[in-house]
XYZ file of C-alpha atoms in Angstrom:
762
model
C -18.748 36.063 28.625
C -20.031 33.039 30.693
C -19.023 29.488 29.901
C -22.563 28.732 28.783
C -22.577 31.722 26.342
C -19.164 30.694 25.009
C -20.413 27.152 24.457
C -23.536 28.450 22.641
C -21.458 30.567 20.299
C -19.088 27.639 19.602
C -21.979 25.329 18.850
C -23.932 27.822 16.692
C -20.887 28.722 14.660
C -20.078 25.048 13.966
C -23.653 24.324 12.916
C -23.698 27.386 10.637
C -20.493 26.133 8.919
C -22.291 22.795 8.397
C -25.326 24.460 6.796
C -23.043 26.626 4.645
C -21.223 23.579 3.241
C -24.511 21.747 2.687
C -26.093 24.728 0.822
C -22.947 24.922 -1.381
C -23.475 21.296 -2.470
C -25.678 20.144 -5.377
C -28.118 18.396 -3.024
C -31.777 19.431 -2.536
C -32.331 22.127 0.062
C -33.654 20.248 3.117
C -32.456 22.679 5.769
C -35.565 22.223 7.928
C -35.027 18.531 8.721
C -31.231 19.127 9.306
C -32.000 21.952 11.715
C -34.579 19.740 13.557
C -32.056 16.904 13.854
C -29.488 19.372 15.237
C -31.840 20.844 17.773
C -32.959 17.328 18.891
C -29.400 16.119 19.294
C -28.293 19.305 21.003
C -31.039 18.908 23.628
C -30.353 15.182 24.056
C -26.611 15.714 24.711
C -27.126 18.864 26.792
C -24.673 19.214 29.719
C -22.451 16.369 28.477
C -18.772 17.067 27.578
C -16.009 15.202 25.747
C -12.708 14.357 27.422
C -11.306 17.391 25.673
C -13.720 19.568 27.634
C -15.815 20.805 24.651
C -19.619 20.242 24.587
C -20.442 16.754 23.307
C -22.689 18.025 20.509
C -19.536 19.346 18.799
C -18.676 15.736 17.877
C -21.931 14.901 15.958
C -21.673 18.327 14.191
C -18.105 17.557 13.169
C -19.105 14.089 11.878
C -21.931 15.647 9.851
C -19.476 18.292 8.526
C -17.129 15.530 7.253
C -20.088 13.640 5.707
C -21.287 16.795 3.915
C -18.041 18.525 2.935
C -15.519 15.705 2.568
C -17.785 12.884 1.349
C -20.422 14.931 -0.478
C -23.403 13.203 1.239
C -26.830 14.733 1.496
C -29.517 15.562 4.070
C -30.407 11.988 5.104
C -26.754 11.226 5.896
C -26.212 14.615 7.616
C -29.228 14.055 9.926
C -28.042 10.472 10.715
C -24.641 11.810 11.528
C -26.084 14.478 13.876
C -28.141 11.847 15.637
C -25.684 8.926 15.558
C -24.886 8.908 19.342
C -28.372 9.771 20.624
C -29.696 6.274 21.008
C -26.416 4.952 22.609
C -25.844 7.819 25.041
C -29.298 9.184 25.974
C -32.742 7.884 27.053
C -34.119 8.084 23.470
C -34.492 4.972 21.386
C -34.664 4.066 17.685
C -38.509 4.309 17.713
C -38.240 7.872 18.871
C -35.903 8.653 15.919
C -38.272 6.880 13.476
C -41.286 8.859 14.733
C -39.562 12.220 14.474
C -37.337 11.783 11.404
C -38.682 8.777 9.463
C -37.669 5.106 9.083
C -34.689 5.642 6.723
C -32.778 7.925 9.120
C -33.723 5.651 12.040
C -32.439 2.605 10.189
C -29.031 4.297 9.593
C -28.857 5.506 13.197
C -29.611 1.973 14.407
C -26.778 0.611 12.237
C -24.437 3.262 13.781
C -25.455 2.536 17.354
C -22.849 0.565 19.302
C -24.122 -2.625 21.029
C -23.099 -4.129 24.294
C -22.022 -7.796 24.671
C -21.874 -9.848 21.545
C -21.726 -13.218 19.840
C -18.036 -13.675 20.569
C -18.276 -13.632 24.454
C -17.070 -11.464 27.173
C -13.400 -11.649 26.271
C -13.877 -10.403 22.724
C -13.899 -6.729 21.882
C -17.256 -5.107 21.359
C -15.511 -3.473 18.346
C -15.746 -6.744 16.442
C -19.428 -7.039 17.111
C -19.900 -3.379 16.113
C -18.122 -4.049 12.837
C -20.312 -7.107 12.173
C -23.461 -4.969 12.867
C -22.191 -2.314 10.465
C -21.600 -4.799 7.706
C -25.019 -6.339 8.226
C -26.626 -2.891 7.947
C -24.449 -2.014 5.004
C -26.256 -4.591 2.966
C -29.335 -2.350 3.329
C -27.643 1.094 3.115
C -24.050 1.834 2.315
C -24.372 5.203 4.102
C -24.032 3.434 7.458
C -20.432 2.553 6.792
C -19.669 5.941 5.221
C -20.950 7.834 8.278
C -19.095 5.428 10.560
C -15.829 6.251 8.732
C -16.663 9.969 9.241
C -17.137 9.201 12.998
C -13.869 7.371 13.138
C -12.024 10.164 11.260
C -13.215 12.762 13.781
C -12.312 10.555 16.713
C -8.760 10.173 15.245
C -8.458 13.912 14.733
C -9.245 14.445 18.425
C -7.394 11.495 19.915
C -4.944 13.617 21.873
C -7.299 13.801 24.946
C -7.417 9.974 25.326
C -5.059 7.992 27.624
C -2.228 6.125 25.911
C -3.819 2.685 26.098
C -7.028 3.981 24.408
C -4.884 5.698 21.739
C -3.252 2.371 20.850
C -6.606 0.572 20.834
C -8.360 3.165 18.648
C -5.336 3.652 16.347
C -4.942 -0.121 15.973
C -8.662 -0.560 15.028
C -8.321 2.289 12.586
C -5.254 0.803 10.877
C -6.644 -2.731 10.876
C -10.278 -2.088 9.868
C -11.246 1.424 8.918
C -8.348 2.578 6.702
C -8.581 -0.539 4.493
C -12.353 -0.205 4.451
C -12.063 3.476 3.302
C -9.658 2.320 0.648
C -11.995 -0.395 -0.530
C -14.746 2.246 -0.872
C -12.414 4.438 -2.867
C -12.062 7.147 -0.182
C -8.360 7.635 -0.891
C -8.038 11.017 0.862
C -9.731 9.817 4.029
C -7.886 6.489 3.977
C -4.563 8.329 3.753
C -5.429 10.590 6.694
C -6.595 7.652 8.835
C -3.318 5.844 8.203
C -1.226 8.932 9.010
C -3.124 9.619 12.227
C -2.784 6.006 13.333
C 0.929 6.054 12.567
C 1.344 9.400 14.461
C -0.262 8.029 17.656
C 1.339 4.632 17.546
C 4.846 5.745 16.581
C 5.054 9.471 17.533
C 8.887 9.750 17.313
C 9.105 7.979 13.921
C 6.210 10.094 12.565
C 7.786 13.409 13.743
C 11.160 12.387 12.312
C 9.676 11.785 8.846
C 7.595 15.048 9.040
C 10.777 17.013 9.830
C 12.645 15.269 6.989
C 9.868 16.279 4.590
C 10.095 19.877 5.736
C 13.860 19.933 5.200
C 13.523 18.591 1.657
C 10.479 20.707 0.655
C 12.496 23.398 -1.174
C 14.268 20.773 -3.269
C 10.926 19.133 -4.149
C 9.313 22.448 -5.017
C 12.092 23.279 -7.428
C 11.833 19.801 -9.050
C 8.033 20.267 -9.430
C 8.368 23.681 -10.980
C 11.011 22.808 -13.471
C 9.424 19.419 -14.396
C 5.865 20.779 -14.930
C 6.796 23.943 -16.887
C 7.070 22.132 -20.287
C 3.957 20.071 -19.484
C 1.908 23.162 -18.868
C 2.987 24.666 -22.198
C 2.049 21.436 -23.960
C -1.429 21.344 -22.302
C -2.006 25.026 -23.064
C -1.120 24.361 -26.668
C -3.584 21.454 -26.768
C -6.281 23.725 -25.362
C -6.954 21.879 -22.101
C -8.627 23.386 -19.042
C -6.483 21.691 -16.368
C -4.991 21.736 -12.902
C -1.579 20.398 -11.923
C -0.913 19.413 -8.330
C 2.166 18.166 -6.411
C 1.249 15.016 -4.519
C 3.774 14.240 -1.665
C 3.857 10.726 -0.334
C 2.325 10.569 3.158
C 4.582 9.884 6.216
C 2.884 6.551 6.719
C 3.566 5.482 3.105
C 7.173 6.622 3.402
C 7.568 4.598 6.628
C 6.020 1.486 5.085
C 8.396 1.739 2.117
C 11.381 2.202 4.439
C 10.322 -0.938 6.298
C 9.615 -2.979 3.180
C 12.703 -1.952 1.254
C 14.969 -1.685 4.368
C 16.150 1.743 3.277
C 16.548 5.231 4.909
C 14.418 8.337 4.147
C 17.146 9.615 1.810
C 16.866 6.462 -0.298
C 13.151 6.928 -1.059
C 13.057 8.393 -4.549
C 9.300 8.600 -5.325
C 8.220 10.981 -2.559
C 6.963 13.514 -5.144
C 4.375 12.710 -7.775
C 2.616 15.025 -10.273
C -1.171 14.917 -10.689
C -2.768 16.291 -13.847
C -6.574 16.838 -13.576
C -8.327 18.038 -16.709
C -11.819 18.945 -17.935
C -12.821 16.803 -20.922
C -12.956 18.914 -24.106
C -16.183 17.468 -25.447
C -19.002 16.528 -23.073
C -21.923 14.680 -24.773
C -24.891 14.523 -22.368
C -26.547 11.823 -24.563
C -23.480 9.561 -24.344
C -23.617 6.443 -22.211
C -21.368 6.044 -19.182
C -19.200 3.581 -21.225
C -18.922 6.034 -24.131
C -18.082 8.960 -21.887
C -15.417 6.863 -20.020
C -13.883 5.874 -23.331
C -13.623 9.530 -24.504
C -11.970 10.543 -21.197
C -9.582 7.614 -21.538
C -8.624 8.734 -25.067
C -7.791 12.216 -23.719
C -5.678 10.702 -20.890
C -3.643 8.851 -23.588
C -3.344 12.013 -25.590
C -1.817 13.858 -22.609
C 0.459 10.886 -21.847
C 1.778 10.813 -25.450
C 2.357 14.619 -25.209
C 4.526 14.136 -22.077
C 6.436 11.293 -23.722
C 7.660 13.777 -26.325
C 9.046 15.880 -23.428
C 10.627 13.242 -21.237
C 11.872 9.640 -21.401
C 9.434 7.246 -19.736
C 9.996 4.118 -17.557
C 8.485 1.198 -19.591
C 7.952 -0.996 -16.524
C 6.153 1.715 -14.565
C 3.060 2.453 -16.624
C -0.180 1.687 -14.776
C -3.414 1.790 -16.795
C -6.731 1.757 -14.852
C -8.775 3.336 -17.643
C -10.529 0.443 -19.317
C -10.541 -1.763 -16.267
C -10.984 0.364 -13.047
C -9.736 -0.779 -9.689
C -12.313 -2.656 -7.551
C -12.981 0.563 -5.602
C -13.813 2.425 -8.861
C -10.486 4.257 -9.246
C -9.624 5.193 -12.840
C -6.448 6.951 -14.008
C -3.327 6.520 -16.049
C 0.017 6.504 -14.130
C 3.380 6.763 -15.821
C 6.916 7.528 -14.580
C 9.201 9.919 -16.407
C 12.916 10.907 -16.053
C 13.218 14.631 -15.179
C 16.070 16.880 -16.417
C 17.460 16.720 -12.840
C 18.014 12.977 -13.258
C 15.109 11.907 -10.939
C 12.170 9.682 -11.748
C 8.808 11.421 -11.353
C 5.423 9.670 -11.400
C 2.650 11.447 -13.331
C -1.002 10.638 -12.573
C -3.435 11.686 -15.347
C -7.138 11.982 -14.442
C -10.286 13.708 -15.663
C -12.185 15.868 -13.161
C -14.759 13.044 -12.712
C -11.964 10.498 -12.132
C -10.432 12.762 -9.504
C -13.762 13.239 -7.684
C -14.259 9.497 -7.533
C -10.674 8.980 -6.416
C -11.134 11.477 -3.562
C -14.772 10.772 -2.504
C -15.192 7.177 -3.647
C -18.730 5.776 -3.857
C -20.245 9.102 -2.741
C -18.972 10.690 -5.942
C -20.513 7.959 -8.079
C -23.972 9.182 -6.873
C -23.081 12.717 -8.032
C -22.669 11.431 -11.572
C -25.885 9.376 -11.684
C -29.260 10.580 -12.821
C -31.176 9.933 -9.597
C -31.323 12.233 -6.605
C -27.792 12.470 -5.100
C -28.860 11.288 -1.681
C -30.691 8.233 -2.902
C -28.066 5.763 -4.074
C -29.064 3.284 -6.761
C -29.216 -0.314 -5.531
C -27.557 -1.514 -8.761
C -24.006 -0.322 -8.115
C -20.615 -1.886 -8.776
C -20.451 -2.805 -5.107
C -23.392 -5.303 -5.269
C -21.107 -8.360 -5.664
C -18.977 -7.142 -2.796
C -21.991 -6.703 -0.540
C -23.287 -10.146 -1.487
C -20.017 -11.691 -0.423
C -20.237 -9.879 2.942
C -23.763 -11.265 3.423
C -22.426 -14.813 2.842
C -19.649 -14.224 5.381
C -22.106 -12.923 7.908
C -24.617 -15.801 7.378
C -21.966 -18.268 8.629
C -19.569 -16.248 10.914
C -16.527 -17.749 12.634
C -17.035 -18.163 16.385
C -13.827 -16.406 17.229
C -13.531 -12.615 16.974
C -10.067 -12.581 15.331
C -11.053 -15.309 12.844
C -14.056 -13.260 11.877
C -12.030 -10.098 11.274
C -9.399 -12.069 9.301
C -12.083 -13.585 7.079
C -13.688 -10.246 6.343
C -10.409 -8.500 5.729
C -9.215 -11.387 3.484
C -12.009 -10.692 1.028
C -12.753 -6.975 1.463
C -9.317 -5.480 1.604
C -7.123 -7.608 -0.624
C -5.892 -6.713 -4.093
C -7.728 -8.411 -6.873
C -7.077 -10.318 -10.060
C -9.240 -10.861 -13.205
C -9.852 -14.454 -14.397
C -11.876 -15.709 -17.366
C -14.374 -18.544 -17.565
C -14.269 -20.992 -20.522
C -16.945 -18.764 -22.160
C -14.857 -15.649 -21.805
C -16.779 -14.110 -18.929
C -14.565 -12.095 -16.574
C -14.567 -12.776 -12.768
C -12.893 -10.686 -10.088
C -10.977 -12.722 -7.441
C -8.775 -11.720 -4.471
C -5.072 -11.838 -5.334
C -3.592 -15.176 -4.316
C -6.784 -17.123 -5.220
C -6.374 -20.740 -6.336
C -8.260 -23.086 -8.609
C -10.320 -24.148 -5.622
C -11.247 -20.494 -4.846
C -12.477 -20.114 -8.438
C -14.531 -23.272 -8.240
C -16.298 -22.190 -5.042
C -16.797 -18.671 -6.529
C -18.853 -20.234 -9.336
C -20.878 -22.755 -7.284
C -20.506 -24.688 -4.017
C -21.093 -28.013 -5.817
C -18.265 -27.327 -8.199
C -15.987 -26.438 -5.322
C -16.967 -29.446 -3.225
C -16.192 -31.926 -6.033
C -13.302 -30.083 -7.722
C -10.367 -32.355 -8.598
C -8.332 -29.823 -10.603
C -8.753 -27.453 -13.615
C -7.489 -26.698 -17.092
C -5.791 -23.333 -16.740
C -4.991 -21.905 -20.161
C -5.621 -25.433 -21.481
C -3.029 -26.970 -19.127
C -4.008 -29.397 -16.346
C -3.377 -27.899 -12.860
C -4.009 -29.043 -9.266
C -6.648 -27.568 -6.938
C -4.015 -25.494 -5.091
C -2.593 -23.908 -8.235
C -2.468 -20.086 -7.718
C -4.186 -18.105 -10.467
C -2.894 -14.942 -12.179
C -4.744 -12.139 -13.938
C -5.751 -13.134 -17.460
C -5.900 -16.921 -16.763
C -8.769 -18.819 -18.430
C -10.044 -21.565 -16.086
C -12.174 -24.657 -16.714
C -12.973 -26.566 -13.482
C -12.825 -30.395 -13.553
C -15.058 -32.337 -11.160
C -15.587 -35.898 -9.959
C -18.503 -37.340 -7.909
C -15.991 -39.312 -5.803
C -14.055 -36.159 -4.823
C -15.047 -34.551 -1.530
C -13.823 -31.705 0.697
C -10.774 -32.669 2.850
C -9.202 -30.751 5.766
C -6.142 -29.814 3.682
C -8.336 -27.654 1.511
C -8.474 -24.991 4.302
C -4.887 -24.196 3.436
C -5.500 -24.340 -0.345
C -8.048 -21.458 -0.500
C -7.485 -17.752 -0.166
C -10.843 -16.043 -0.672
C -13.245 -15.572 2.192
C -16.157 -17.262 0.336
C -14.221 -20.428 -0.373
C -12.731 -20.683 3.110
C -16.189 -20.199 4.670
C -17.661 -22.938 2.468
C -14.815 -25.440 3.086
C -15.007 -24.894 6.842
C -18.782 -25.166 6.843
C -18.683 -28.471 4.910
C -15.986 -29.847 7.188
C -18.076 -28.871 10.207
C -21.062 -30.727 8.625
C -18.847 -33.788 8.049
C -17.721 -33.614 11.675
C -21.302 -33.455 12.855
C -22.205 -36.432 10.732
C -19.242 -38.453 12.001
C -20.071 -37.441 15.565
C -23.685 -38.562 15.146
C -22.551 -41.933 13.700
C -20.105 -42.248 16.590
C -22.910 -41.740 19.077
C -24.886 -44.510 17.404
C -21.857 -46.814 17.426
C -21.207 -46.116 21.085
C -24.857 -46.539 22.146
C -25.046 -49.855 20.314
C -21.731 -51.045 21.777
C -22.773 -50.120 25.356
C -26.211 -51.808 24.989
C -24.491 -54.999 23.879
C -22.620 -54.903 27.160
C -25.699 -53.980 29.197
C -24.489 -50.386 29.905
C -25.899 -46.929 29.305
C -24.343 -43.818 27.814
C -23.535 -41.193 30.490
C -21.200 -38.180 30.478
C -18.923 -39.967 33.013
C -18.753 -43.058 30.783
C -17.858 -40.885 27.819
C -15.213 -39.029 29.800
C -13.638 -42.314 30.961
C -13.415 -43.508 27.395
C -11.838 -40.175 26.273
C -9.276 -40.550 29.015
C -8.566 -44.139 28.037
C -7.929 -43.160 24.430
C -6.049 -39.968 25.372
C -8.483 -37.605 23.686
C -9.341 -34.340 25.412
C -12.701 -33.454 23.790
C -15.807 -35.666 23.659
C -16.614 -34.451 20.158
C -13.218 -35.591 18.842
C -13.673 -39.048 20.403
C -17.148 -39.494 18.911
C -15.852 -38.312 15.500
C -12.973 -40.809 15.612
C -15.477 -43.491 16.581
C -17.725 -42.512 13.747
C -15.090 -42.694 11.025
C -13.595 -45.916 12.352
C -10.339 -44.432 13.634
C -11.199 -45.949 17.051
C -12.555 -49.493 17.524
C -13.905 -50.276 20.978
C -12.647 -53.486 22.579
C -12.825 -55.650 25.751
C -10.099 -53.447 27.222
C -12.531 -50.562 27.229
C -15.180 -52.653 29.034
C -12.660 -53.632 31.615
C -11.693 -50.016 32.111
C -15.299 -48.925 32.533
C -15.974 -51.735 35.041
C -12.857 -50.890 37.020
C -10.908 -53.961 36.084
C -7.162 -53.759 35.563
C -6.322 -53.572 31.876
C -3.251 -54.109 29.844
C -1.155 -50.996 29.142
C -1.728 -49.849 25.590
C 1.391 -49.556 23.468
C 1.088 -46.343 21.605
C -2.707 -46.520 21.469
C -4.803 -46.159 18.349
C -2.964 -42.969 17.399
C 0.102 -45.090 16.611
C -1.757 -46.592 13.695
C -3.727 -43.491 12.706
C -1.140 -40.672 12.574
C -3.366 -38.204 10.795
C -5.752 -37.768 13.750
C -4.107 -35.832 16.503
C -5.278 -34.917 19.970
C -4.921 -31.321 20.904
C -1.223 -30.568 21.812
C -0.342 -28.993 25.089
C 0.062 -25.262 24.670
C 3.528 -23.965 25.183
C 3.716 -20.913 27.318
C 5.495 -17.964 25.647
C 9.102 -17.670 26.547
C 9.875 -14.892 29.038
C 12.913 -12.952 29.962
C 14.025 -13.532 33.595
C 11.133 -15.999 33.965
C 12.238 -16.871 37.501
C 10.460 -13.763 38.709
C 6.723 -13.974 39.438
C 4.514 -12.841 36.582
C 2.192 -9.865 37.096
C -1.330 -10.950 37.837
C -4.126 -8.594 36.591
C -6.922 -8.413 39.132
C -10.276 -6.615 39.346
C -8.718 -3.427 40.682
C -5.951 -3.271 38.107
C -5.749 0.320 36.634
C -5.476 0.020 32.869
C -4.718 3.726 32.459
C -1.321 3.504 34.213
C 1.509 2.439 31.829
C 3.530 -0.707 32.432
C 7.077 0.504 33.069
C 9.653 -2.122 32.084
C 12.970 -1.849 33.999
C 15.677 -4.293 34.880
C 13.823 -5.045 38.097
C 10.264 -5.480 36.559
C 10.972 -7.125 33.190
C 10.485 -10.634 34.664
C 6.868 -9.725 35.532
C 5.866 -9.612 31.856
C 5.439 -12.205 29.116
C 7.455 -11.771 25.886
C 5.836 -13.868 23.076
C 7.835 -15.112 20.127
C 5.883 -13.198 17.468
C 7.912 -9.965 17.444
C 10.833 -10.017 19.929
C 10.718 -6.362 21.185
C 13.834 -4.866 22.663
C 14.391 -1.545 24.410
C 13.848 1.313 22.006
C 10.979 -0.367 20.231
C 7.501 1.189 20.493
C 5.566 -1.313 22.635
C 2.206 -2.005 24.229
C 0.829 -4.437 26.791
C -1.939 -6.985 26.332
C -3.833 -8.789 29.099
C -3.954 -12.423 27.933
C -6.375 -15.182 28.932
C -4.239 -16.081 31.931
C -4.480 -12.508 33.224
C -0.763 -11.951 32.621
C 0.553 -8.993 30.569
C 2.206 -9.717 27.192
C 4.515 -7.169 25.638
C 4.339 -6.627 21.916
C 5.840 -4.212 19.403
C 3.113 -1.810 18.357
C 3.840 -2.665 14.697
C 3.589 -6.409 15.394
C 0.929 -8.091 13.120
C -0.388 -10.041 16.109
C -0.711 -6.838 18.070
C -2.625 -5.254 15.200
C -5.257 -7.973 15.503
C -5.346 -7.775 19.278
C -5.933 -4.023 19.119
C -8.887 -4.613 16.769
C -10.433 -7.597 18.428
C -9.600 -7.190 22.140
C -9.055 -3.445 22.453
C -10.314 -3.257 26.086
C -7.266 -5.351 27.080
C -4.621 -3.066 25.579
C -2.217 -1.297 27.943
C 0.399 1.408 27.568
C 3.916 0.095 28.065
C 7.285 1.918 28.158
C 10.923 1.011 28.528
C 13.120 2.439 31.260
C 16.283 0.400 30.838
C 19.828 1.358 31.687
C 22.004 -0.844 29.422
C 22.359 -3.582 32.072
C 20.630 -6.424 30.230
C 21.239 -7.929 26.811
C 18.552 -8.857 24.311
C 18.731 -11.269 21.374
C 18.782 -9.705 17.875
C 19.490 -11.127 14.417
C 20.871 -9.473 11.262
C 20.823 -10.587 7.674
C 23.793 -9.669 5.494
C 24.434 -9.732 1.733
C 27.452 -8.661 -0.247
C 30.328 -9.465 -2.641
C 32.432 -12.365 -1.461
C 36.135 -11.698 -0.770
C 38.927 -12.728 1.538
C 38.831 -11.207 4.953
C 35.063 -10.406 5.018
C 34.432 -12.492 8.191
C 37.431 -10.900 9.843
C 36.126 -7.392 9.068
C 32.668 -8.384 10.434
C 34.256 -9.651 13.649
C 36.351 -6.556 14.003
C 33.247 -4.279 13.912
C 31.004 -6.411 16.107
C 33.443 -7.833 18.688
C 36.314 -5.307 18.801
C 34.628 -2.025 17.916
C 31.281 -2.604 19.697
C 32.354 -5.303 22.193
C 29.238 -7.408 21.363
C 28.998 -11.171 21.739
C 28.228 -13.070 18.586
C 26.014 -16.123 19.456
C 25.977 -17.575 15.973
C 27.027 -16.619 12.424
C 26.064 -18.507 9.243
C 27.459 -17.449 5.885
C 27.275 -19.082 2.468
C 28.763 -17.924 -0.837
C 27.828 -18.799 -4.411
C 29.230 -17.321 -7.655
C 30.981 -14.498 -5.849
C 27.939 -13.365 -3.781
C 27.570 -14.149 -0.061
C 24.527 -14.196 2.224
C 24.332 -14.870 5.918
C 22.765 -14.277 9.298
C 24.307 -13.091 12.558
C 22.712 -13.781 15.989
C 24.002 -11.418 18.657
C 23.101 -9.651 21.890
C 22.444 -5.901 22.172
C 21.313 -3.460 24.889
C 18.692 -1.693 22.772
C 17.390 -0.650 19.383
C 19.677 2.389 19.121
C 22.758 0.335 19.634
C 21.639 -2.176 16.995
C 20.998 0.662 14.525
C 24.455 2.115 15.124
C 26.056 -1.288 14.539
C 24.060 -1.712 11.324
C 25.335 1.648 10.029
C 28.930 0.594 10.756
C 28.517 -2.793 9.092
C 27.171 -1.098 5.948
C 30.517 0.843 5.747
C 32.497 -2.428 5.351
C 33.952 -2.760 1.871
C 31.774 -4.924 -0.487
C 28.913 -5.070 2.061
C 25.720 -4.454 0.053
C 22.829 -4.961 2.539
C 22.445 -5.238 6.285
C 18.876 -5.982 7.335
C 17.247 -6.631 10.662
C 15.555 -10.048 10.855
C 12.033 -9.546 12.263
């Protein structure tokens, strides 16, 4: 069989699987338009192959397959998925799509089309601009973001063919943007897979280690599941339920996150197994409202929960009820933790079939349970408030790419609290919101003039952090205005955007007034305003930016004098003692940026030129380490998973792949990410710090010294220990060759009598 014949069979088989999954769905049978979209895309991408070697059309088919089978979307979405790369990669444009397939499909394809350049300049990643475009389009049709998530999922599933630097870039974007977005839309299954794939490509050895540990403990988990669920099945059968019981195993990424957060090993994670009970409601009343149907399903969840409580003892602090008040992404269920006969805690998740569909498919499943056609989502959904907030963010975006992403993530992906107005109306706010956030959420005027609030009838300041259930009454004053400190007092995206916009307006007003003052002053001395005059005045007053000088002039922080005239006319002036800043300490000129500390900085740093090959990894050895910059954010040492980043000075910074700063860099400046690897030979030492906790006793310091200095031969730079009421805490600064050596040391320190915890200081 020729290669062309093989390709044709591969493509036709894949498209037939897509049609089969679509025809098995409850959507209307619009096979003709799907087939037309497939044929058009196939012809447009003819002769093009992916890096893996397969025909390019296999990618759009796979994206459409995910949209149909895993998200439950209909013909409009499937067509848009098949066509999503046509405009970007071929000679066809959006008008061609609109003429052939209608304005709705064309609108979605346009939203999915990547754009070149962007508002954030050449140095910013196009990914940020793509994300902004998606969010803008999402206001018109949520399916844009759903198909984009399908696209990202297939790219992650086929990431093996990409070079290492592209893997880190794409995995970083996925972890930073797409996984939280999938979670916010309630796509739990897809969110979990995106997280695991990102973890697998960024930390392959850690991922493989956890996967192997899960395989080794599978038999023990299976036995626990069988023995634990046997009495529950009998109880459900007795009650007459039609049900399904599944074992849910915590994902490798979730296990790793818990190991990092709790500073424990795999063996110390006790909630790897959970039991999920999915039941069909006994009585389905088609005439019942959504609220009534939800209430009946909730009652049956409680009934099952009470039945399990008769079988096992429950953990009173680990009952989670999302039945009456769903999570912001629509998730509803009842979670409770019970003690098994084997002496292990097991979490049980109780859901109806509808709850389970929504948990797995998110917003797409909501459409399935609405009265309108499944592929035509109702504009009045529970996501309207969320989409309005996005619109407000996009109307006044931050000029910097990373600030923009932070602002969006702050609002979209945070956990939420529920706060009451004085009239008892409930409002949803991001966790960590303050009184000021609440005021701006209600109205910009209230926020601008907020001087505090009565929280549960007690007077609180503007920066008081609210909790779920608080009742808040905002207090205002006409003399109160926004001040720069408020930027640090707000947590929600909306409030931060409003505060910054108002401060920018104030600055513009002060700058305008400063120009007027300067013009009048110069005219009085028979001079004119020129850029060179303004620069001379900035230099005289030790201010770097013209805007800052004019603002200081406008608010009276600077008063021009005869010394300034003498300076402008070239006359010798008296040396200023401390300048105006001595008397106005709250206005600061821009400090000089400190260059990141480097190891072996006496060697010349690597300069990235036009011909630099980004696909070749940076190999860090004893001889080359001085060529790279090591910022203070994460302190990588040999053995850590690392990457390189080309900074604004065209030098290469080395970060840990799990570094929070690196996460942002991968998302915002992905085209500057490089692969980096260690090839060290235990010749150099690297600084490391440990945190220790334990029971105080005589000889503890001696035992510590014996292990570190005598057993391992390491040099202790500094040790700080304090004890109170029989408990000690401390930190140890020392030098190690690599991460493995540090891990071995930590294992030995944990064996010291009365030592309770040994943690690595990040």
